[in-house]
Short mmCIF file of C-alpha atoms in Angstrom, two decimals:
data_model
loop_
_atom_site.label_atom_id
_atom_site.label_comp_id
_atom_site.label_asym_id
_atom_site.label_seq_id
_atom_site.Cartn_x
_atom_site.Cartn_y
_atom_site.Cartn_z
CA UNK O 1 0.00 0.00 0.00
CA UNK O 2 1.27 3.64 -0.65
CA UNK O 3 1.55 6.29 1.32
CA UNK O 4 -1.20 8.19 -0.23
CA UNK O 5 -3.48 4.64 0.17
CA UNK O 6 -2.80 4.30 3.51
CA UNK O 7 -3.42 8.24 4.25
CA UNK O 8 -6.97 7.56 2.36
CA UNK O 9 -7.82 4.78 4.06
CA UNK O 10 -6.89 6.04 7.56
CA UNK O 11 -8.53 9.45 7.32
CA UNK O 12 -11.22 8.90 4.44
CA UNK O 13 -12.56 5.18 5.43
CA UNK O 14 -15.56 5.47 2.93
CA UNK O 15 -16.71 2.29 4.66
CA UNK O 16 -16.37 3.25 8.66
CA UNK O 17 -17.60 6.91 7.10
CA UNK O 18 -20.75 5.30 5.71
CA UNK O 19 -21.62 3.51 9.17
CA UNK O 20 -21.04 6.40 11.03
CA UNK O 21 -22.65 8.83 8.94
CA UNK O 22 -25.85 9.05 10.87
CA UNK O 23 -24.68 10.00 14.29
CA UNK O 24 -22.89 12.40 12.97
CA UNK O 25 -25.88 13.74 11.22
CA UNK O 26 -27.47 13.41 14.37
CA UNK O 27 -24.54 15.00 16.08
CA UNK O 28 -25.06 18.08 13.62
CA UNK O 29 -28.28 18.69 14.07
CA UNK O 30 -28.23 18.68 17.55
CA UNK O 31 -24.93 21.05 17.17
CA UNK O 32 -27.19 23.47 14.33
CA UNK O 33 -30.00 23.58 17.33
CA UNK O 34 -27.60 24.57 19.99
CA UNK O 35 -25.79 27.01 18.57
CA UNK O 36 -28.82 28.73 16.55
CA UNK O 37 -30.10 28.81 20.77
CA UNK O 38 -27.38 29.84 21.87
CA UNK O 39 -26.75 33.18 19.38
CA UNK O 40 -30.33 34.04 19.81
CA UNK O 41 -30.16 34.38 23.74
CA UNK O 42 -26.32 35.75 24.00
CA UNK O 43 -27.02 38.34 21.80
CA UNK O 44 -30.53 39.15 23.06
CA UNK O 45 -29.12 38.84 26.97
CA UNK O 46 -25.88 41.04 25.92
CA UNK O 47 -28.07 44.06 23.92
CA UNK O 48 -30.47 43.75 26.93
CA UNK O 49 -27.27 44.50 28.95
CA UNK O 50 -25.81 47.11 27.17
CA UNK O 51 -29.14 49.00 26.67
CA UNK O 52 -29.68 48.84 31.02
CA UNK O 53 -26.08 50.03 30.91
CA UNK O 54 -26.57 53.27 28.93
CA UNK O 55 -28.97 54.29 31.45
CA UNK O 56 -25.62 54.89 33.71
CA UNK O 57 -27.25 54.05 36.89
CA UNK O 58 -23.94 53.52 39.26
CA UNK O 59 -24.97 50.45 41.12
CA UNK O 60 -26.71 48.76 38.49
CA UNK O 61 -23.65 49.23 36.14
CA UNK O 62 -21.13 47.84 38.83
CA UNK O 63 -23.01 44.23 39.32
CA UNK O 64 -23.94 44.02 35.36
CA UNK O 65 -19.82 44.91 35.15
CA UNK O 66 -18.79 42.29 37.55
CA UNK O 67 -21.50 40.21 35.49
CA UNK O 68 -19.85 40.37 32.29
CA UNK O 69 -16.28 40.88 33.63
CA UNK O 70 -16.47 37.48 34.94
CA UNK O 71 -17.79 35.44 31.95
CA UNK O 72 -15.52 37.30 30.03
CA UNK O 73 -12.76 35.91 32.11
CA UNK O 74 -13.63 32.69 32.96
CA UNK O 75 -13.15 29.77 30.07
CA UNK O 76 -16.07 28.68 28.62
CA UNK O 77 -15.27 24.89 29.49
CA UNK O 78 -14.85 25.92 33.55
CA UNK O 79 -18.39 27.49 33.07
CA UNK O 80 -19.81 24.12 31.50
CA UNK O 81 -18.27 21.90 34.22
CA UNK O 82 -18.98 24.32 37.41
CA UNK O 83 -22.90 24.33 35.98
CA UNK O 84 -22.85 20.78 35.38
CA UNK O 85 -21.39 19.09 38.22
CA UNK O 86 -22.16 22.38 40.99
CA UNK O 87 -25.78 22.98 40.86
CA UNK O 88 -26.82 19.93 41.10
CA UNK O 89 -25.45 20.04 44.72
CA UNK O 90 -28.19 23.09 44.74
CA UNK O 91 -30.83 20.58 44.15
CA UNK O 92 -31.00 21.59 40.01
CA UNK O 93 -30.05 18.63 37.74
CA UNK O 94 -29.55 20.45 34.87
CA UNK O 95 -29.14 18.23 31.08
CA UNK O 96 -25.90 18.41 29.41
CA UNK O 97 -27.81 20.49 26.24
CA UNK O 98 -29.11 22.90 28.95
CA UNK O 99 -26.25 23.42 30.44
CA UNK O 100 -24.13 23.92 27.23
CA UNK O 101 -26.51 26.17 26.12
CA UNK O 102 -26.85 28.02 29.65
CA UNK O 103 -23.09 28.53 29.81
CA UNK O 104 -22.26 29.40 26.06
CA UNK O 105 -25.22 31.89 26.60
CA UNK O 106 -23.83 33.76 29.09
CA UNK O 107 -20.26 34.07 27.66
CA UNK O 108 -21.79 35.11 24.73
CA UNK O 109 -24.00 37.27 26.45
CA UNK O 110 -20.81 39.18 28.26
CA UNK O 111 -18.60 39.33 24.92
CA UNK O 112 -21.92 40.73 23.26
CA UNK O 113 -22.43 43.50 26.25
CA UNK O 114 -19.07 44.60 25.15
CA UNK O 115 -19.36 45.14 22.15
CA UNK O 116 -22.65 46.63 21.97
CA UNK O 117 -21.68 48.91 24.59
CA UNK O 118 -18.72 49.73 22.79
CA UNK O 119 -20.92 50.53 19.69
CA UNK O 120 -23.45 52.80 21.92
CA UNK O 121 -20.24 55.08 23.07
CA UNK O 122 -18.90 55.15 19.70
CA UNK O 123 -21.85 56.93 18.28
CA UNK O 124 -20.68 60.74 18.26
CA UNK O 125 -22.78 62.50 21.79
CA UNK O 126 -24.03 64.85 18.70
CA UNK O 127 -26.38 62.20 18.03
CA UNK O 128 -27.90 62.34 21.30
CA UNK O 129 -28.65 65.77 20.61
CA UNK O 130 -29.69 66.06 18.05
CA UNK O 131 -32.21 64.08 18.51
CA UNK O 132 -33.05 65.06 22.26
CA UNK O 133 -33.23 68.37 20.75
CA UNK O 134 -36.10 67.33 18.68
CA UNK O 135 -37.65 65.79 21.60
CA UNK O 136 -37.68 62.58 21.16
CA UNK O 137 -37.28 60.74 24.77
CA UNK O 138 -34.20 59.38 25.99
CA UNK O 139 -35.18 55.64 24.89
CA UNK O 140 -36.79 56.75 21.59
CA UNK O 141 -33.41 58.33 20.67
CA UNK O 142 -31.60 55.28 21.52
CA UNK O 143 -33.90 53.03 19.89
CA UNK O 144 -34.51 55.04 16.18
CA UNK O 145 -31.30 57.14 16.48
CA UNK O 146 -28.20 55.42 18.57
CA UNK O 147 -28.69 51.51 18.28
CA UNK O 148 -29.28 51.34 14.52
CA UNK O 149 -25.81 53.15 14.31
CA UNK O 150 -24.19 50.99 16.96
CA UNK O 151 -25.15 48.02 15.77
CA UNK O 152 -24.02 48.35 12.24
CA UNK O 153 -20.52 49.39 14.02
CA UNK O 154 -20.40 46.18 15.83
CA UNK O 155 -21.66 44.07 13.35
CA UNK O 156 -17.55 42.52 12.04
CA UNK O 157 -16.72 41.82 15.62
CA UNK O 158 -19.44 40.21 16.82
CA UNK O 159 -19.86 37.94 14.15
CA UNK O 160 -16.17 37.28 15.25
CA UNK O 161 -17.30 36.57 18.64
CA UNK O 162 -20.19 35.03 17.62
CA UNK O 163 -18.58 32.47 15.66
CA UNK O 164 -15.84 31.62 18.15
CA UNK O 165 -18.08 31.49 20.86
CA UNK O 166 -20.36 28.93 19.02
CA UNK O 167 -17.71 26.60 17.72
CA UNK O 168 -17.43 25.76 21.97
CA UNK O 169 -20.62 23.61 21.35
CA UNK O 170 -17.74 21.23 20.94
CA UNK O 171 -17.28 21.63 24.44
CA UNK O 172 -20.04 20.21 25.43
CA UNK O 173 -18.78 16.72 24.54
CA UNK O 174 -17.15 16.77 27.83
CA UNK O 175 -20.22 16.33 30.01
CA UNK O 176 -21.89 13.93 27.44
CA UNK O 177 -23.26 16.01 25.01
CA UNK O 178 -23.70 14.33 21.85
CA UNK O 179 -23.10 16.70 19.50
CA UNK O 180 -20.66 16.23 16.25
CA UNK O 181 -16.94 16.01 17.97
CA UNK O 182 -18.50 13.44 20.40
CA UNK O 183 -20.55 11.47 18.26
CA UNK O 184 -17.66 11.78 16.09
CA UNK O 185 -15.05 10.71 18.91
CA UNK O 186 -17.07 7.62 19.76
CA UNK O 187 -17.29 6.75 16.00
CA UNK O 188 -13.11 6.84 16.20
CA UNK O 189 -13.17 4.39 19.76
CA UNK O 190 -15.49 2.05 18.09
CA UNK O 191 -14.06 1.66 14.53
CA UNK O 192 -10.64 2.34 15.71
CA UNK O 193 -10.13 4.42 12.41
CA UNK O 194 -10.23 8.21 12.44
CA UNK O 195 -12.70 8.61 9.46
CA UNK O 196 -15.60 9.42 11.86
CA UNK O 197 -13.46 12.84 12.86
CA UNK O 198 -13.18 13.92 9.09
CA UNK O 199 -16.69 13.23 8.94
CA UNK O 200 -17.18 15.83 11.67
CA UNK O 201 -14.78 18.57 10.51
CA UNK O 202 -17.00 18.04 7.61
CA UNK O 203 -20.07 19.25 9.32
CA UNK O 204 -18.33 22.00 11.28
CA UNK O 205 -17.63 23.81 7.81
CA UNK O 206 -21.18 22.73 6.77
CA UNK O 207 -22.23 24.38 10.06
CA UNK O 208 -19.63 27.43 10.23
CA UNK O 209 -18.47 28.53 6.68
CA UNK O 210 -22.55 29.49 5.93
CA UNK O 211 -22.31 31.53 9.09
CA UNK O 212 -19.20 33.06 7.90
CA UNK O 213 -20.50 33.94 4.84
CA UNK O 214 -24.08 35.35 6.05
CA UNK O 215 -21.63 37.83 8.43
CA UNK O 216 -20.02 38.91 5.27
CA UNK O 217 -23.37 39.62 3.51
CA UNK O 218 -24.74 41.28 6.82
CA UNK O 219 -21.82 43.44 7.13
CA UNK O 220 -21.96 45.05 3.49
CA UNK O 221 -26.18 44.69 3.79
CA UNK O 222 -25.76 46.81 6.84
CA UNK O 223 -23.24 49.59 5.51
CA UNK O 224 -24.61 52.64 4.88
CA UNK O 225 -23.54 55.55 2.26
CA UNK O 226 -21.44 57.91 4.12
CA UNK S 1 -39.63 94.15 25.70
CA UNK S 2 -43.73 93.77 26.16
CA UNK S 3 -43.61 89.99 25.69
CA UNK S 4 -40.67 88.28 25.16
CA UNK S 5 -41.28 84.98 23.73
CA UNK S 6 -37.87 83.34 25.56
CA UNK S 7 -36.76 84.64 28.53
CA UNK S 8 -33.81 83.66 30.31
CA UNK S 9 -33.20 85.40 34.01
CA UNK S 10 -29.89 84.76 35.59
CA UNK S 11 -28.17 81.79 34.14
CA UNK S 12 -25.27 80.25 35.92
CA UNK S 13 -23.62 77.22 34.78
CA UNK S 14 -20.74 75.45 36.44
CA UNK S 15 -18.72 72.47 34.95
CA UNK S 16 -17.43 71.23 38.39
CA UNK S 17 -14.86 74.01 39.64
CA UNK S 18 -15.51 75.52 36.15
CA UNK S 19 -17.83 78.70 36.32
CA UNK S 20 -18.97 78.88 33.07
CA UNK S 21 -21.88 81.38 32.92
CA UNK S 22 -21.67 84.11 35.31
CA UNK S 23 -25.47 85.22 35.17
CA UNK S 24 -26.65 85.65 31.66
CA UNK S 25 -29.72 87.33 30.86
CA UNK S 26 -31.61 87.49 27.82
CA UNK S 27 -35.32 88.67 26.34
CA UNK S 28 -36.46 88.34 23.03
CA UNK S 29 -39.23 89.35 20.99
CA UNK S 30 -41.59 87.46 18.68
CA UNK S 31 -39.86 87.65 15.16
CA UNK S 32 -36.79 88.92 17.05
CA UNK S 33 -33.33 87.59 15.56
CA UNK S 34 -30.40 88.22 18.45
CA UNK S 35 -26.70 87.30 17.64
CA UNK S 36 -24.48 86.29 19.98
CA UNK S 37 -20.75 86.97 19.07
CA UNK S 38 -17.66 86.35 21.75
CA UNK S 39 -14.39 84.57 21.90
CA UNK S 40 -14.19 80.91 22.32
CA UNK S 41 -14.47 79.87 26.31
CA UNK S 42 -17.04 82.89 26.35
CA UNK S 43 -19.81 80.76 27.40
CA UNK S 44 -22.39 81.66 24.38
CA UNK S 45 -22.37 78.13 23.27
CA UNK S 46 -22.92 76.96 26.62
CA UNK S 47 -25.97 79.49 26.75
CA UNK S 48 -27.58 78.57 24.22
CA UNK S 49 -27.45 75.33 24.77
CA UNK S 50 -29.35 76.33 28.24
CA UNK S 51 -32.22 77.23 26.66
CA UNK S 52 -33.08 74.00 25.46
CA UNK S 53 -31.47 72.52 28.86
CA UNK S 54 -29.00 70.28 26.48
CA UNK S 55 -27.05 71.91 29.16
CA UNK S 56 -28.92 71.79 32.52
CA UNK S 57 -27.96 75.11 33.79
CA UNK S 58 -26.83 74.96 37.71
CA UNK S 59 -29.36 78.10 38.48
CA UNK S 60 -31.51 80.27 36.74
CA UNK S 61 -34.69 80.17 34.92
CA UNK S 62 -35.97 79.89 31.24
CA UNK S 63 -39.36 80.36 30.35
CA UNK S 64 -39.98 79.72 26.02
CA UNK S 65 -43.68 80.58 25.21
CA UNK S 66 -44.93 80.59 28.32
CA UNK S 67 -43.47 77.49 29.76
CA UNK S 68 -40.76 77.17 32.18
CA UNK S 69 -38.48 74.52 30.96
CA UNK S 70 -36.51 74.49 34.70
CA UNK S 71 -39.34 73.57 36.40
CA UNK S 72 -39.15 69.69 37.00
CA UNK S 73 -43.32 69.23 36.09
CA UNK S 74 -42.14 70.59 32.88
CA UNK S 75 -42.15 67.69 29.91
CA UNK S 76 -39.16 68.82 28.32
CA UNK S 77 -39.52 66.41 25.69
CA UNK S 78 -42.85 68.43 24.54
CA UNK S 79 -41.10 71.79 25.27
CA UNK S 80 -38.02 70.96 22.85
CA UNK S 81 -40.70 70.72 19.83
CA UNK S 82 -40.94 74.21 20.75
CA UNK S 83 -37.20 75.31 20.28
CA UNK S 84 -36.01 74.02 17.26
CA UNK S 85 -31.84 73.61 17.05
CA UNK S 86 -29.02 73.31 14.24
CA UNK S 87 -25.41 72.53 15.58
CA UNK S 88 -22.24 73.02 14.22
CA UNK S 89 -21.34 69.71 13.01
CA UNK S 90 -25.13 69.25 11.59
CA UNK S 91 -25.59 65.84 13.49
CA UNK S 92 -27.91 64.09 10.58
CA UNK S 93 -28.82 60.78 11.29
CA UNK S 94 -26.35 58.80 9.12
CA UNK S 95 -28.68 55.63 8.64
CA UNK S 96 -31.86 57.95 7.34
CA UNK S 97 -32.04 59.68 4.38
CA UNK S 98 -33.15 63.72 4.51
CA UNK S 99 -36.86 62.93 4.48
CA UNK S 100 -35.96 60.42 7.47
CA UNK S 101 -33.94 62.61 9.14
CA UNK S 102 -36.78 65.30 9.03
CA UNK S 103 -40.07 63.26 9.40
CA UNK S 104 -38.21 61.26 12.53
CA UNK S 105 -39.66 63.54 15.32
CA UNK S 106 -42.86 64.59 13.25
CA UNK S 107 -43.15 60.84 14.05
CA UNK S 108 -42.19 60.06 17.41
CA UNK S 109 -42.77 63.21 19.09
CA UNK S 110 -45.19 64.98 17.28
CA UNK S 111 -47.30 61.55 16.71
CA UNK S 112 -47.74 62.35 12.84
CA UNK S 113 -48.88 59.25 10.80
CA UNK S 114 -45.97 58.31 8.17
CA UNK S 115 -47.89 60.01 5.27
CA UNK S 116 -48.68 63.50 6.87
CA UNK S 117 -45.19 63.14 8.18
CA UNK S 118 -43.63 62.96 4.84
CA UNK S 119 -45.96 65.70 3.38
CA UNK S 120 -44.64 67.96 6.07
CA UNK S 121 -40.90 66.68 5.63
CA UNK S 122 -41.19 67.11 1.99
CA UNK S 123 -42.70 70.73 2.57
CA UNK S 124 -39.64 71.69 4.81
CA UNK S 125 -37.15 70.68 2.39
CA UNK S 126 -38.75 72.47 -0.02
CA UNK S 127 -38.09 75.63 1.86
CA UNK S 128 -34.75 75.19 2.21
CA UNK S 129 -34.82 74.13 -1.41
CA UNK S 130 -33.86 70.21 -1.07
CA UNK S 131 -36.94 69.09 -2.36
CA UNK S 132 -35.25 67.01 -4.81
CA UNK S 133 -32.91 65.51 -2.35
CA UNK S 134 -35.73 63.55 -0.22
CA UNK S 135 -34.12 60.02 -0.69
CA UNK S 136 -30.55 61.26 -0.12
CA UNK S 137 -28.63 59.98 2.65
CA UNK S 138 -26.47 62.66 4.55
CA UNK S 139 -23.18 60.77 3.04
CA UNK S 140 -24.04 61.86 -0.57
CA UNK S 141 -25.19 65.48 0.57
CA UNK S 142 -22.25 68.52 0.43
CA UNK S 143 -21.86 70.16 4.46
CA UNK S 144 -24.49 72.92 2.85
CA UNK S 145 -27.07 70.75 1.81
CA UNK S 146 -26.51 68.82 5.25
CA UNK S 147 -26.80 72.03 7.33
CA UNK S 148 -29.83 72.80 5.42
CA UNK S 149 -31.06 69.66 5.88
CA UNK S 150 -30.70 69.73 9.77
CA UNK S 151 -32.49 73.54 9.14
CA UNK S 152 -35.46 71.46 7.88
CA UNK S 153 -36.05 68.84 10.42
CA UNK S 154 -35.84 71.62 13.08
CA UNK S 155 -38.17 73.64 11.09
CA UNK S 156 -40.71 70.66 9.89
CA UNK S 157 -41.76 71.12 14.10
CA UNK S 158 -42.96 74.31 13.49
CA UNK S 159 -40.94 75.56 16.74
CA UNK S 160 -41.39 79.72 17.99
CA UNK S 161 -37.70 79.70 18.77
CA UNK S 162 -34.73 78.45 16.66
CA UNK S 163 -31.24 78.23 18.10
CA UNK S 164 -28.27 77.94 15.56
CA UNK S 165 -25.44 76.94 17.64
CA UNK S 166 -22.54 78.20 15.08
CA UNK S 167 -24.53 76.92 11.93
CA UNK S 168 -21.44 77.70 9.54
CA UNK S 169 -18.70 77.38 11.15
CA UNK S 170 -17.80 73.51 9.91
CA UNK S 171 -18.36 74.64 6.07
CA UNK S 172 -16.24 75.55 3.42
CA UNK S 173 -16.18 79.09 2.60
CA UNK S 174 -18.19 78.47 -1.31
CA UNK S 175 -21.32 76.38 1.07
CA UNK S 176 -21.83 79.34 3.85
CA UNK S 177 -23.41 81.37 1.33
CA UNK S 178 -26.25 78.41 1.01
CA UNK S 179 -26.78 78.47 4.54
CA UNK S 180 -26.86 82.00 5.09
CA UNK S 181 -29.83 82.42 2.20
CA UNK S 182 -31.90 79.79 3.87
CA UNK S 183 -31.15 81.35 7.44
CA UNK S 184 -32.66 84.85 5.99
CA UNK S 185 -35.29 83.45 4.48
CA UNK S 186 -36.25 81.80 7.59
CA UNK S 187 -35.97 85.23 9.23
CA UNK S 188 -38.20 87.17 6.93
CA UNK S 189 -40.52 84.45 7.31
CA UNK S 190 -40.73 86.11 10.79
CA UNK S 191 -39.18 83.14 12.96
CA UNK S 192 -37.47 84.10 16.19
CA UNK S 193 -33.80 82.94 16.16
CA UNK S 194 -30.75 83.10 18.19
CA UNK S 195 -27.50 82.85 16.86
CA UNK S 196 -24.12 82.31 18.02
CA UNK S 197 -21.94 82.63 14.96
CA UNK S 198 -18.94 84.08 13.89
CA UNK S 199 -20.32 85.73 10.32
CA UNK S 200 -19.92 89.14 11.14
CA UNK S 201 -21.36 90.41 7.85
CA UNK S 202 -24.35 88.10 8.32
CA UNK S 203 -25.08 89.71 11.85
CA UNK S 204 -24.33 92.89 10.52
CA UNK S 205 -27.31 93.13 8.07
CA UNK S 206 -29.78 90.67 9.72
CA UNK S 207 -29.53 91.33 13.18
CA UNK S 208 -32.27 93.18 15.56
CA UNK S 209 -29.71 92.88 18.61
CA UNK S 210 -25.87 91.78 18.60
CA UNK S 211 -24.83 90.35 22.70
CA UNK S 212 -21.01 89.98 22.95
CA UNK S 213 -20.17 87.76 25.38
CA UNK S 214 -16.79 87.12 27.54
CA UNK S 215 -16.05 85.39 30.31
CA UNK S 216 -19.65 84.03 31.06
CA UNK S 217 -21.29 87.44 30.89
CA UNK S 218 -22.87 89.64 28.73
CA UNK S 219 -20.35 92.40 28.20
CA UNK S 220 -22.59 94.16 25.59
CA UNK S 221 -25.91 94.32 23.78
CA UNK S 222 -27.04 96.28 21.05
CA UNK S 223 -28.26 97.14 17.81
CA UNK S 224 -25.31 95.54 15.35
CA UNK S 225 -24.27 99.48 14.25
CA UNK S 226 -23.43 100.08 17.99
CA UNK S 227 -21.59 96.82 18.58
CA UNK S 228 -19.71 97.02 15.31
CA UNK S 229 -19.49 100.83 14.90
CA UNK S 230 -19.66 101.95 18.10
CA UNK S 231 -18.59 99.92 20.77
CA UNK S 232 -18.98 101.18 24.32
CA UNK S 233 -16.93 98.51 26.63
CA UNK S 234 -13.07 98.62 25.85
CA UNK S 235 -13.33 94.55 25.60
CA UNK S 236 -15.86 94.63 22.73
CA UNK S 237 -13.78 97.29 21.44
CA UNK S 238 -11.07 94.84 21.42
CA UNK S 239 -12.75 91.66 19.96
CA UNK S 240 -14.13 93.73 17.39
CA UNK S 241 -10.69 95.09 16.44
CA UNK S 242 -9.35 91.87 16.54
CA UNK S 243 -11.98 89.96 13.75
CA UNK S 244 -12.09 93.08 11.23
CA UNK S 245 -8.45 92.94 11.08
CA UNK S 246 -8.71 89.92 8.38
#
């Protein structure tokens, strides 16, 4: 056998690939679920965030601060294993999707309070009055005037973020998940081959590269003439 | 003055240790338009920008047609549609085009219905003769047409009072000229305006009453032949001298 045979066997098994074909579509679908869950409520818990933040009340701002600071800090895998093996010591038996989905949430959720928050301050204080001036209220200003603005600003970075932050679905495989790199893994222990983990960088570009490409089409969608 | 339609009655304003307005008073009349000149740190920015309370002045009062816009059962956001403002740097909503930018308010504020909105935001472009730059974003606009633009969506509220917070300073020399026509027009239209500005020429032949302004007070206030020609305080004397030397 060649080289190049034995590379093609090893990593493109067509016949280990064929049996474990299905849990990896399962694996991907499961994945596609999570991560579409996942983007939804970051991004809606992180604009939430950043809008209660603009209101500049001191107090509030510290905890949602400490909030974010910490999720920001703290690896996304620590989060999954602290939720999954501490609350249930608080009586709350959380599943491995839920928590996977809980924890990528919220690290989403802090990236995204960033970096709408950093799109809010970026849009010149002119703004503001401009539109105060008209007399439009504080939260009509920020909702027709400031956010539209902000959010087109933050639009390359938090597709960025957004990306990164859903690829740790993978992470999940850790407390049992079985979403494409386990399903994929336990294809590998079973057939002894590594075909099953081609399979599943397979569906991670399946998964990712159309997410890629919507955040280019959103970012030049999104420009405006200036 | 019988019944000035903005009044404002001892203005201080202090940025922390920073006193910025030392007790600035000023009455005007219905159709009135007042020009405040002064060098920069003067405080006539910051004064104008009291009378809308952009700037919430530290004490003082400032009653617009009738409603005093310090007191706290004052809706301020129904007072501003009252006092209509163009800034320096024209601060047009990037993401809207003119019409947008103009029927905005007439929407939110005013409670217009999209359609009337648009026949009034058409209207006011008109009169500042953009009619036929409705769908343009600011981007593709010149700093004249922008200006003009922010004219209109102040103007679509049908406010008593218009500030112009220096409306021409940010423009190339060839666009003031633009500005300047609609700004007359608007005043021989008989709307009350105040504004700080730096176009002496313009507040020479336009002007009821010219207030210089230094160090937070009013030094002077006149008719524009006795600021200009005559001055009476050796400081206006001086800032005078100083711009009609180039």
């Amino acid at each position: 056998m060649t080289n190049w045979q034995h590379f093609v066997a090893t990593f493109f098994n067509a016949a280990v690939m064929a049996k474990y074909l299905p849990d990896i579509i399962d694996g991907f679908i499961l994945t596609v679920g999570l991560a579409i869950l996942v983007v939804i409520s970051g991004i809606a818990a992180g604009l939430l965030l950043a809008v209660l933040r603009s209101f500049g009340i001191r107090v509030l701002n510290w905890l949602l601060i400490f909030v974010v600071d910490l999720f920001r800090a703290l690896p996304p895998l620590v989060v999954i294993v602290l939720l999954y093996f501490g609350l249930p010591s608080l009586g709350f038996e959380p599943s491995a999707f839920g928590t996977t989905w809980a924890s990528l949430s919220l690290v989403l959720m802090a990236f995204a309070e960033e970096i709408f928050w950093a799109g809010i301050t970026a849009v010149p204080k002119g703004q503001w009055e401009a539109a105060r001036s008209t007399g439009l209220s504080f939260l009509q200003t920020l909702g027709a005037v400031v956010l539209p603005q902000a959010i087109r600003l933050t639009i390359p970075p938090l597709t960025n973020r957004t990306i990164a932050i859903t690829k740790g679905t993978a992470l999940g495989s850790v407390i049992g998940l079985s979403e494409i790199l386990s399903q994929a893994s336990s294809g590998v222990s079973f057939s002894f081959n590594p075909s099953p983990l081609t399979l599943g960088a397979a569906a991670y570009l399946l998964l990712f590269l159309p997410v890629v490409i919507a955040g280019r089409w959103i970012e030049t969608r999104f420009a405006w003439k200036r | 003055m019988s019944n000035p339609i903005l009044e404002a009655r001892g203005l201080h304003k202090h940025f922390g240790a920073l006193h910025v307005l030392k007790g600035v008073d000023l009455a005007v009349a219905e159709r009135e338009l007042v020009f405040i000149i002064g060098p920069s740190g003067s405080g006539k920015s910051t004064f104008l920008r009291c009378l809308n309370r952009l700037e919430e002045p530290t004490s003082g009062s400032v009653v617009i047609d009738g409603i005093d816009l310090l007191d706290r059962r004052t809706d301020i956001n129904h007072a501003r549609q009252r006092i209509g403002m163009v800034f320096q740097s024209f601060n047009l909503y990037p993401h809207m085009t003119a019409l947008g930018n103009v029927t905005l308010a007439l929407r939110k504020v005013a409670g217009r219905r999209r359609a009337e909105a648009d026949v009034i935001g058409r209207a006011a472009l008109a009169r500042v003769g953009l009619a036929d730059r409705a769908s343009h974003y600011p981007g593709q606009l010149s700093g004249g047409q922008q200006q003009r633009v922010a004219i209109a969506r102040a103007i679509a509220l049908e406010p008593r009072v218009m500030l112009f917070d220096e409306p021409t300073s940010a423009l190339d020399p060839e666009l003031v000229g633009s500005v300047l026509a609609v700004m007359r027009a608007l005043r021989e239209s008989g709307m009350t305006m105040v504004v700080v500005s730096h176009e002496m020429s313009f507040a020479r032949a336009a002007a009821d009453r010219v207030l210089f302004m230094d160090e937070g007070l009013v030094v002077e206030a006149g008719p524009p032949a006795q600021i200009f020609g005559a001055p009476q305080e050796a400081r206006t004397r001086a800032f005078i001298g100083q711009i009609q030397r180039h």
